[in-house]
Amino acid sequence: MPNHSDSAQNNNPNPPKAVHTEPEFIPLSIAILVISDTRTAENDTSGKLLADCLTSSGHQLFDKRIVPDNIYSIRATVSQWIADNAVHAIISTGGTGVTGRDGTPEAIAPLLDKQLDGFGEIFRMLSYQDIKTSTIQSRAIAGVANGTYVFCLPGSSGACRTGWESLIKDQLDIRTKPCNLAQLMPRLMEK
């Protein structure tokens, strides 16, 4: 049997309104790794583009390094960053092709706890619009390693722009709906 106060609450002509607030942007700490035998700080356009894109989006550049196309150099740098709790994401550029020196997927894949297969699939679908069947040469991959997101993009500035603007940017923004990778960060280390 309802009491009198329940009836009064149910008949309130001005019930409290639910407040729906959008989540606020959360800047992430992102490291950039340029993988190349020929690029230097002076002539690196892809790493610079990615650094500019992430900082203009409100994120923080944790570090930017250039390493040669060498599986162990790549793996050593990425291992250092995924062990550092201050790094939320890593974006590499270069070494995803099919030549003998292209070894980024081989360097990174063993470090990943989980792969995000859809990243490479969607990246190649988007790239097809610009470079047609040449996109089959891209072995772009992504995944999670020790609670850190890792994205491996080709070395061209165009590929980096496509990867950032069409995939990574929105997935690292907690405001992206219906869901995004940023909102899952607190749960990445669940057991």
PDB file of C-alpha atoms in Angstrom, residues 36-166:
ATOM      1  CA  SER A  36      62.957   4.524 -41.618  1.00  0.00           C
ATOM      2  CA  ASP A  37      66.517   3.999 -42.794  1.00  0.00           C
ATOM      3  CA  THR A  38      66.551   7.374 -44.535  1.00  0.00           C
ATOM      4  CA  ARG A  39      64.477   9.866 -42.555  1.00  0.00           C
ATOM      5  CA  THR A  40      65.934  12.379 -40.156  1.00  0.00           C
ATOM      6  CA  ALA A  41      64.375  15.013 -37.904  1.00  0.00           C
ATOM      7  CA  GLU A  42      64.846  17.483 -40.766  1.00  0.00           C
ATOM      8  CA  ASN A  43      63.160  15.504 -43.555  1.00  0.00           C
ATOM      9  CA  ASP A  44      60.568  13.491 -41.597  1.00  0.00           C
ATOM     10  CA  THR A  45      57.160  14.600 -42.837  1.00  0.00           C
ATOM     11  CA  SER A  46      54.984  11.701 -41.602  1.00  0.00           C
ATOM     12  CA  GLY A  47      56.051  11.762 -37.954  1.00  0.00           C
ATOM     13  CA  LYS A  48      55.770  15.539 -37.894  1.00  0.00           C
ATOM     14  CA  LEU A  49      52.288  15.335 -39.435  1.00  0.00           C
ATOM     15  CA  LEU A  50      51.145  12.841 -36.778  1.00  0.00           C
ATOM     16  CA  ALA A  51      52.649  14.923 -33.951  1.00  0.00           C
ATOM     17  CA  ASP A  52      50.917  18.049 -35.282  1.00  0.00           C
ATOM     18  CA  CYS A  53      47.605  16.212 -35.697  1.00  0.00           C
ATOM     19  CA  LEU A  54      47.547  14.771 -32.206  1.00  0.00           C
ATOM     20  CA  THR A  55      48.570  18.005 -30.472  1.00  0.00           C
ATOM     21  CA  SER A  56      46.074  20.082 -32.490  1.00  0.00           C
ATOM     22  CA  SER A  57      43.409  17.577 -31.383  1.00  0.00           C
ATOM     23  CA  GLY A  58      44.301  18.298 -27.742  1.00  0.00           C
ATOM     24  CA  HIS A  59      46.460  15.260 -26.962  1.00  0.00           C
ATOM     25  CA  GLN A  60      50.002  15.387 -25.581  1.00  0.00           C
ATOM     26  CA  LEU A  61      53.077  14.240 -27.476  1.00  0.00           C
ATOM     27  CA  PHE A  62      54.926  11.977 -25.029  1.00  0.00           C
ATOM     28  CA  ASP A  63      57.929  11.371 -27.291  1.00  0.00           C
ATOM     29  CA  LYS A  64      58.844  11.171 -30.979  1.00  0.00           C
ATOM     30  CA  ARG A  65      61.710   8.997 -32.169  1.00  0.00           C
ATOM     31  CA  ILE A  66      63.170   7.813 -35.447  1.00  0.00           C
ATOM     32  CA  VAL A  67      64.567   4.266 -35.605  1.00  0.00           C
ATOM     33  CA  PRO A  68      65.907   2.241 -38.539  1.00  0.00           C
ATOM     34  CA  ASP A  69      63.911  -0.506 -40.265  1.00  0.00           C
ATOM     35  CA  ASN A  70      65.180  -3.120 -37.835  1.00  0.00           C
ATOM     36  CA  ILE A  71      62.839  -5.444 -35.978  1.00  0.00           C
ATOM     37  CA  TYR A  72      64.844  -5.302 -32.758  1.00  0.00           C
ATOM     38  CA  SER A  73      65.240  -1.509 -32.761  1.00  0.00           C
ATOM     39  CA  ILE A  74      61.501  -1.133 -33.315  1.00  0.00           C
ATOM     40  CA  ARG A  75      60.639  -3.693 -30.659  1.00  0.00           C
ATOM     41  CA  ALA A  76      63.034  -2.168 -28.101  1.00  0.00           C
ATOM     42  CA  THR A  77      61.535   1.304 -28.417  1.00  0.00           C
ATOM     43  CA  VAL A  78      57.923   0.127 -28.394  1.00  0.00           C
ATOM     44  CA  SER A  79      58.623  -2.204 -25.446  1.00  0.00           C
ATOM     45  CA  GLN A  80      60.010   0.723 -23.464  1.00  0.00           C
ATOM     46  CA  TRP A  81      56.916   2.803 -24.154  1.00  0.00           C
ATOM     47  CA  ILE A  82      54.369   0.061 -23.421  1.00  0.00           C
ATOM     48  CA  ALA A  83      56.090  -0.541 -20.075  1.00  0.00           C
ATOM     49  CA  ASP A  84      55.654   3.152 -19.171  1.00  0.00           C
ATOM     50  CA  ASN A  85      52.252   3.840 -17.578  1.00  0.00           C
ATOM     51  CA  ALA A  86      52.466   7.458 -18.783  1.00  0.00           C
ATOM     52  CA  VAL A  87      52.032   6.358 -22.423  1.00  0.00           C
ATOM     53  CA  HIS A  88      48.416   5.734 -23.472  1.00  0.00           C
ATOM     54  CA  ALA A  89      48.971   5.128 -27.189  1.00  0.00           C
ATOM     55  CA  ILE A  90      51.764   4.643 -29.714  1.00  0.00           C
ATOM     56  CA  ILE A  91      51.523   5.453 -33.400  1.00  0.00           C
ATOM     57  CA  SER A  92      54.243   4.192 -35.701  1.00  0.00           C
ATOM     58  CA  THR A  93      54.773   5.175 -39.310  1.00  0.00           C
ATOM     59  CA  GLY A  94      56.789   3.160 -41.807  1.00  0.00           C
ATOM     60  CA  GLY A  95      57.889  -0.412 -42.321  1.00  0.00           C
ATOM     61  CA  THR A  96      54.456  -1.864 -43.116  1.00  0.00           C
ATOM     62  CA  GLY A  97      55.171  -2.706 -46.752  1.00  0.00           C
ATOM     63  CA  VAL A  98      56.412  -5.921 -48.329  1.00  0.00           C
ATOM     64  CA  THR A  99      60.104  -5.270 -49.036  1.00  0.00           C
ATOM     65  CA  GLY A 100      62.866  -7.114 -47.245  1.00  0.00           C
ATOM     66  CA  ARG A 101      63.439  -4.206 -44.811  1.00  0.00           C
ATOM     67  CA  ASP A 102      59.736  -3.766 -43.942  1.00  0.00           C
ATOM     68  CA  GLY A 103      59.377  -5.472 -40.581  1.00  0.00           C
ATOM     69  CA  THR A 104      57.079  -3.346 -38.434  1.00  0.00           C
ATOM     70  CA  PRO A 105      54.230  -5.900 -38.189  1.00  0.00           C
ATOM     71  CA  GLU A 106      56.743  -8.651 -37.331  1.00  0.00           C
ATOM     72  CA  ALA A 107      58.291  -6.415 -34.655  1.00  0.00           C
ATOM     73  CA  ILE A 108      55.007  -5.289 -33.099  1.00  0.00           C
ATOM     74  CA  ALA A 109      52.657  -8.281 -33.378  1.00  0.00           C
ATOM     75  CA  PRO A 110      54.485 -10.415 -30.761  1.00  0.00           C
ATOM     76  CA  LEU A 111      54.155  -7.551 -28.253  1.00  0.00           C
ATOM     77  CA  LEU A 112      50.375  -7.265 -28.620  1.00  0.00           C
ATOM     78  CA  ASP A 113      48.080  -8.847 -26.059  1.00  0.00           C
ATOM     79  CA  LYS A 114      45.125  -8.335 -28.421  1.00  0.00           C
ATOM     80  CA  GLN A 115      44.979  -7.364 -32.076  1.00  0.00           C
ATOM     81  CA  LEU A 116      42.401  -4.974 -33.494  1.00  0.00           C
ATOM     82  CA  ASP A 117      41.935  -6.716 -36.833  1.00  0.00           C
ATOM     83  CA  GLY A 118      39.323  -4.211 -37.964  1.00  0.00           C
ATOM     84  CA  PHE A 119      41.913  -1.417 -37.935  1.00  0.00           C
ATOM     85  CA  GLY A 120      43.934  -2.824 -40.828  1.00  0.00           C
ATOM     86  CA  GLU A 121      40.809  -3.846 -42.690  1.00  0.00           C
ATOM     87  CA  ILE A 122      39.191  -0.408 -42.444  1.00  0.00           C
ATOM     88  CA  PHE A 123      42.494   1.374 -43.139  1.00  0.00           C
ATOM     89  CA  ARG A 124      42.925  -0.540 -46.400  1.00  0.00           C
ATOM     90  CA  MET A 125      39.285   0.093 -47.349  1.00  0.00           C
ATOM     91  CA  LEU A 126      39.769   3.830 -46.830  1.00  0.00           C
ATOM     92  CA  SER A 127      43.124   3.836 -48.639  1.00  0.00           C
ATOM     93  CA  TYR A 128      41.552   2.128 -51.630  1.00  0.00           C
ATOM     94  CA  GLN A 129      39.617   5.327 -52.300  1.00  0.00           C
ATOM     95  CA  ASP A 130      42.928   7.171 -52.831  1.00  0.00           C
ATOM     96  CA  ILE A 131      45.438   4.609 -54.094  1.00  0.00           C
ATOM     97  CA  LYS A 132      43.193   1.853 -55.463  1.00  0.00           C
ATOM     98  CA  THR A 133      44.687  -1.653 -55.494  1.00  0.00           C
ATOM     99  CA  SER A 134      48.087  -0.425 -54.241  1.00  0.00           C
ATOM    100  CA  THR A 135      46.519  -0.593 -50.782  1.00  0.00           C
ATOM    101  CA  ILE A 136      47.100  -4.372 -50.715  1.00  0.00           C
ATOM    102  CA  GLN A 137      50.775  -3.568 -50.084  1.00  0.00           C
ATOM    103  CA  SER A 138      49.903  -2.080 -46.689  1.00  0.00           C
ATOM    104  CA  ARG A 139      50.156  -4.350 -43.683  1.00  0.00           C
ATOM    105  CA  ALA A 140      48.841  -1.735 -41.234  1.00  0.00           C
ATOM    106  CA  ILE A 141      47.978  -3.283 -37.871  1.00  0.00           C
ATOM    107  CA  ALA A 142      46.818  -2.192 -34.419  1.00  0.00           C
ATOM    108  CA  GLY A 143      46.294  -3.714 -31.007  1.00  0.00           C
ATOM    109  CA  VAL A 144      46.679  -3.419 -27.266  1.00  0.00           C
ATOM    110  CA  ALA A 145      49.894  -4.148 -25.368  1.00  0.00           C
ATOM    111  CA  ASN A 146      50.056  -3.816 -21.582  1.00  0.00           C
ATOM    112  CA  GLY A 147      47.076  -1.450 -21.591  1.00  0.00           C
ATOM    113  CA  THR A 148      48.573   0.739 -24.347  1.00  0.00           C
ATOM    114  CA  TYR A 149      47.059   1.144 -27.798  1.00  0.00           C
ATOM    115  CA  VAL A 150      49.499   0.597 -30.670  1.00  0.00           C
ATOM    116  CA  PHE A 151      48.736   1.694 -34.238  1.00  0.00           C
ATOM    117  CA  CYS A 152      51.126   0.892 -37.106  1.00  0.00           C
ATOM    118  CA  LEU A 153      50.666   3.007 -40.219  1.00  0.00           C
ATOM    119  CA  PRO A 154      52.520   3.098 -43.543  1.00  0.00           C
ATOM    120  CA  GLY A 155      55.279   5.660 -43.997  1.00  0.00           C
ATOM    121  CA  SER A 156      53.633   8.091 -46.408  1.00  0.00           C
ATOM    122  CA  SER A 157      52.156  11.338 -45.152  1.00  0.00           C
ATOM    123  CA  GLY A 158      48.931  10.564 -47.021  1.00  0.00           C
ATOM    124  CA  ALA A 159      48.583   7.234 -45.221  1.00  0.00           C
ATOM    125  CA  CYS A 160      49.273   8.898 -41.868  1.00  0.00           C
ATOM    126  CA  ARG A 161      46.664  11.564 -42.556  1.00  0.00           C
ATOM    127  CA  THR A 162      44.103   8.895 -43.523  1.00  0.00           C
ATOM    128  CA  GLY A 163      44.928   6.790 -40.475  1.00  0.00           C
ATOM    129  CA  TRP A 164      44.701   9.706 -38.054  1.00  0.00           C
ATOM    130  CA  GLU A 165      41.734  11.586 -39.489  1.00  0.00           C
ATOM    131  CA  SER A 166      39.573   8.614 -40.475  1.00  0.00           C
TER     132      SER A 166
END
